[in-house]
C-alpha cells in the first residue's frame, strides 16, 4: 500500500480567482478515493480555475488519471479550467500518449500554468 497523496492549498493572492494546489506522494488505486475526497474538499465551491502542481507527485496509476479526469469535469461544470504543472517526465509522457495533455493544458511550471489561464494579463 502506498502512502497517501497530500493535497495542499498553496494559492497566491496574485493568482486572483485561481486555486493553486500542490500534490505530494503517490496516487494509485489504494488511495484514489481519499485523494478525490481531499481534492473536492480543497476545491469547495470555488468557481474559478484550478492549477495543480505535481512537482512532488512521485507516482500515478490509471486510477489516479481517472481522478484527474473526474476533477477536470467538476471544475468545468463550475465554469473553470484546470491546468497541471510540473509533471515528472514519465507522467507527462503518459498524458501525451493518451491524448490527455491537451485536455489538461499541461505546463512546465506553475507560472506558465497561470499565464495559460490568463494569457491577456501580465504576470
PDB file of C-alpha atoms in Angstrom, residues 11-113:
ATOM      1  CA  UNK A  11      -2.666  29.688  -3.603  1.00  0.00           C
ATOM      2  CA  UNK A  12      -1.005  33.011  -4.247  1.00  0.00           C
ATOM      3  CA  UNK A  13      -3.129  36.166  -3.845  1.00  0.00           C
ATOM      4  CA  UNK A  14      -1.634  37.386  -7.128  1.00  0.00           C
ATOM      5  CA  UNK A  15      -3.298  34.429  -8.868  1.00  0.00           C
ATOM      6  CA  UNK A  16      -6.672  36.134  -8.329  1.00  0.00           C
ATOM      7  CA  UNK A  17      -9.506  33.678  -8.968  1.00  0.00           C
ATOM      8  CA  UNK A  18      -7.232  30.679  -9.487  1.00  0.00           C
ATOM      9  CA  UNK A  19      -6.919  27.982  -6.845  1.00  0.00           C
ATOM     10  CA  UNK A  20      -3.407  26.533  -6.709  1.00  0.00           C
ATOM     11  CA  UNK A  21      -2.974  23.093  -5.155  1.00  0.00           C
ATOM     12  CA  UNK A  22       0.202  21.059  -4.721  1.00  0.00           C
ATOM     13  CA  UNK A  23       0.187  17.274  -4.588  1.00  0.00           C
ATOM     14  CA  UNK A  24       2.810  15.131  -2.901  1.00  0.00           C
ATOM     15  CA  UNK A  25       3.189  11.373  -2.618  1.00  0.00           C
ATOM     16  CA  UNK A  26       1.874   8.517  -4.717  1.00  0.00           C
ATOM     17  CA  UNK A  27      -1.562   8.390  -6.307  1.00  0.00           C
ATOM     18  CA  UNK A  28      -2.901   4.920  -7.037  1.00  0.00           C
ATOM     19  CA  UNK A  29      -5.853   2.589  -6.521  1.00  0.00           C
ATOM     20  CA  UNK A  30      -5.145   2.293  -2.790  1.00  0.00           C
ATOM     21  CA  UNK A  31      -5.684   5.996  -2.067  1.00  0.00           C
ATOM     22  CA  UNK A  32      -7.567   7.431  -5.064  1.00  0.00           C
ATOM     23  CA  UNK A  33     -10.897   7.597  -3.235  1.00  0.00           C
ATOM     24  CA  UNK A  34      -9.366   9.506  -0.318  1.00  0.00           C
ATOM     25  CA  UNK A  35      -7.496  11.747  -2.760  1.00  0.00           C
ATOM     26  CA  UNK A  36     -10.712  12.565  -4.603  1.00  0.00           C
ATOM     27  CA  UNK A  37     -12.408  13.452  -1.305  1.00  0.00           C
ATOM     28  CA  UNK A  38      -9.481  15.637  -0.175  1.00  0.00           C
ATOM     29  CA  UNK A  39      -9.324  17.350  -3.552  1.00  0.00           C
ATOM     30  CA  UNK A  40     -13.053  18.083  -3.627  1.00  0.00           C
ATOM     31  CA  UNK A  41     -12.812  19.441  -0.083  1.00  0.00           C
ATOM     32  CA  UNK A  42      -9.932  21.731  -1.103  1.00  0.00           C
ATOM     33  CA  UNK A  43     -11.829  22.956  -4.160  1.00  0.00           C
ATOM     34  CA  UNK A  44     -15.033  23.516  -2.200  1.00  0.00           C
ATOM     35  CA  UNK A  45     -17.440  25.817  -4.001  1.00  0.00           C
ATOM     36  CA  UNK A  46     -14.627  27.558  -5.881  1.00  0.00           C
ATOM     37  CA  UNK A  47     -15.919  28.704  -9.263  1.00  0.00           C
ATOM     38  CA  UNK A  48     -12.555  29.765 -10.643  1.00  0.00           C
ATOM     39  CA  UNK A  49      -9.744  27.959 -12.357  1.00  0.00           C
ATOM     40  CA  UNK A  50      -7.534  25.289 -10.839  1.00  0.00           C
ATOM     41  CA  UNK A  51      -3.798  24.732 -11.193  1.00  0.00           C
ATOM     42  CA  UNK A  52      -2.375  21.543  -9.718  1.00  0.00           C
ATOM     43  CA  UNK A  53       1.382  21.492  -9.102  1.00  0.00           C
ATOM     44  CA  UNK A  54       2.623  17.913  -9.451  1.00  0.00           C
ATOM     45  CA  UNK A  55       6.277  18.545  -8.572  1.00  0.00           C
ATOM     46  CA  UNK A  56       6.147  16.163  -5.601  1.00  0.00           C
ATOM     47  CA  UNK A  57       3.781  13.567  -7.056  1.00  0.00           C
ATOM     48  CA  UNK A  58       6.116  10.590  -7.402  1.00  0.00           C
ATOM     49  CA  UNK A  59       3.712   8.025  -8.902  1.00  0.00           C
ATOM     50  CA  UNK A  60       0.314   7.961 -10.581  1.00  0.00           C
ATOM     51  CA  UNK A  61      -1.512   4.946 -11.993  1.00  0.00           C
ATOM     52  CA  UNK A  62      -4.628   4.732 -14.173  1.00  0.00           C
ATOM     53  CA  UNK A  63      -6.882   5.180 -11.142  1.00  0.00           C
ATOM     54  CA  UNK A  64      -5.099   8.453 -10.437  1.00  0.00           C
ATOM     55  CA  UNK A  65      -5.553   9.548 -14.037  1.00  0.00           C
ATOM     56  CA  UNK A  66      -9.274   8.840 -13.644  1.00  0.00           C
ATOM     57  CA  UNK A  67      -9.288  11.024 -10.516  1.00  0.00           C
ATOM     58  CA  UNK A  68      -7.769  13.868 -12.532  1.00  0.00           C
ATOM     59  CA  UNK A  69     -10.428  13.391 -15.223  1.00  0.00           C
ATOM     60  CA  UNK A  70     -13.201  13.490 -12.604  1.00  0.00           C
ATOM     61  CA  UNK A  71     -11.710  16.648 -11.120  1.00  0.00           C
ATOM     62  CA  UNK A  72     -11.478  18.223 -14.569  1.00  0.00           C
ATOM     63  CA  UNK A  73     -15.171  17.548 -15.139  1.00  0.00           C
ATOM     64  CA  UNK A  74     -16.081  19.011 -11.742  1.00  0.00           C
ATOM     65  CA  UNK A  75     -14.061  22.187 -12.389  1.00  0.00           C
ATOM     66  CA  UNK A  76     -15.512  22.592 -15.883  1.00  0.00           C
ATOM     67  CA  UNK A  77     -19.049  22.075 -14.572  1.00  0.00           C
ATOM     68  CA  UNK A  78     -18.426  25.149 -12.390  1.00  0.00           C
ATOM     69  CA  UNK A  79     -17.191  27.194 -15.336  1.00  0.00           C
ATOM     70  CA  UNK A  80     -13.478  26.867 -14.663  1.00  0.00           C
ATOM     71  CA  UNK A  81     -10.439  25.384 -16.335  1.00  0.00           C
ATOM     72  CA  UNK A  82      -7.776  23.063 -14.965  1.00  0.00           C
ATOM     73  CA  UNK A  83      -4.066  23.044 -15.737  1.00  0.00           C
ATOM     74  CA  UNK A  84      -1.477  20.564 -14.484  1.00  0.00           C
ATOM     75  CA  UNK A  85       2.068  21.803 -13.923  1.00  0.00           C
ATOM     76  CA  UNK A  86       5.486  20.324 -13.171  1.00  0.00           C
ATOM     77  CA  UNK A  87       4.740  16.759 -14.237  1.00  0.00           C
ATOM     78  CA  UNK A  88       7.509  14.210 -13.905  1.00  0.00           C
ATOM     79  CA  UNK A  89       8.660  13.084 -17.371  1.00  0.00           C
ATOM     80  CA  UNK A  90       7.040   9.640 -17.151  1.00  0.00           C
ATOM     81  CA  UNK A  91       3.681  11.077 -16.156  1.00  0.00           C
ATOM     82  CA  UNK A  92       3.890  13.784 -18.796  1.00  0.00           C
ATOM     83  CA  UNK A  93       4.654  11.135 -21.420  1.00  0.00           C
ATOM     84  CA  UNK A  94       1.609   9.147 -20.296  1.00  0.00           C
ATOM     85  CA  UNK A  95      -0.621  12.213 -20.657  1.00  0.00           C
ATOM     86  CA  UNK A  96       0.744  12.854 -24.152  1.00  0.00           C
ATOM     87  CA  UNK A  97       0.412   9.213 -25.261  1.00  0.00           C
ATOM     88  CA  UNK A  98      -3.198   9.057 -24.085  1.00  0.00           C
ATOM     89  CA  UNK A  99      -4.129  12.391 -25.667  1.00  0.00           C
ATOM     90  CA  UNK A 100      -4.919  13.938 -22.297  1.00  0.00           C
ATOM     91  CA  UNK A 101      -2.184  16.576 -22.388  1.00  0.00           C
ATOM     92  CA  UNK A 102      -4.349  18.998 -24.365  1.00  0.00           C
ATOM     93  CA  UNK A 103      -7.376  18.330 -22.162  1.00  0.00           C
ATOM     94  CA  UNK A 104      -5.409  19.468 -19.139  1.00  0.00           C
ATOM     95  CA  UNK A 105      -3.264  22.172 -20.712  1.00  0.00           C
ATOM     96  CA  UNK A 106      -0.083  20.642 -19.296  1.00  0.00           C
ATOM     97  CA  UNK A 107       2.514  23.316 -18.478  1.00  0.00           C
ATOM     98  CA  UNK A 108       6.165  23.009 -17.372  1.00  0.00           C
ATOM     99  CA  UNK A 109       5.826  25.403 -14.420  1.00  0.00           C
ATOM    100  CA  UNK A 110       3.157  26.915 -12.194  1.00  0.00           C
ATOM    101  CA  UNK A 111       3.979  30.349 -13.620  1.00  0.00           C
ATOM    102  CA  UNK A 112       3.367  29.031 -17.131  1.00  0.00           C
ATOM    103  CA  UNK A 113       0.111  27.437 -15.982  1.00  0.00           C
TER     104      UNK A 113
END
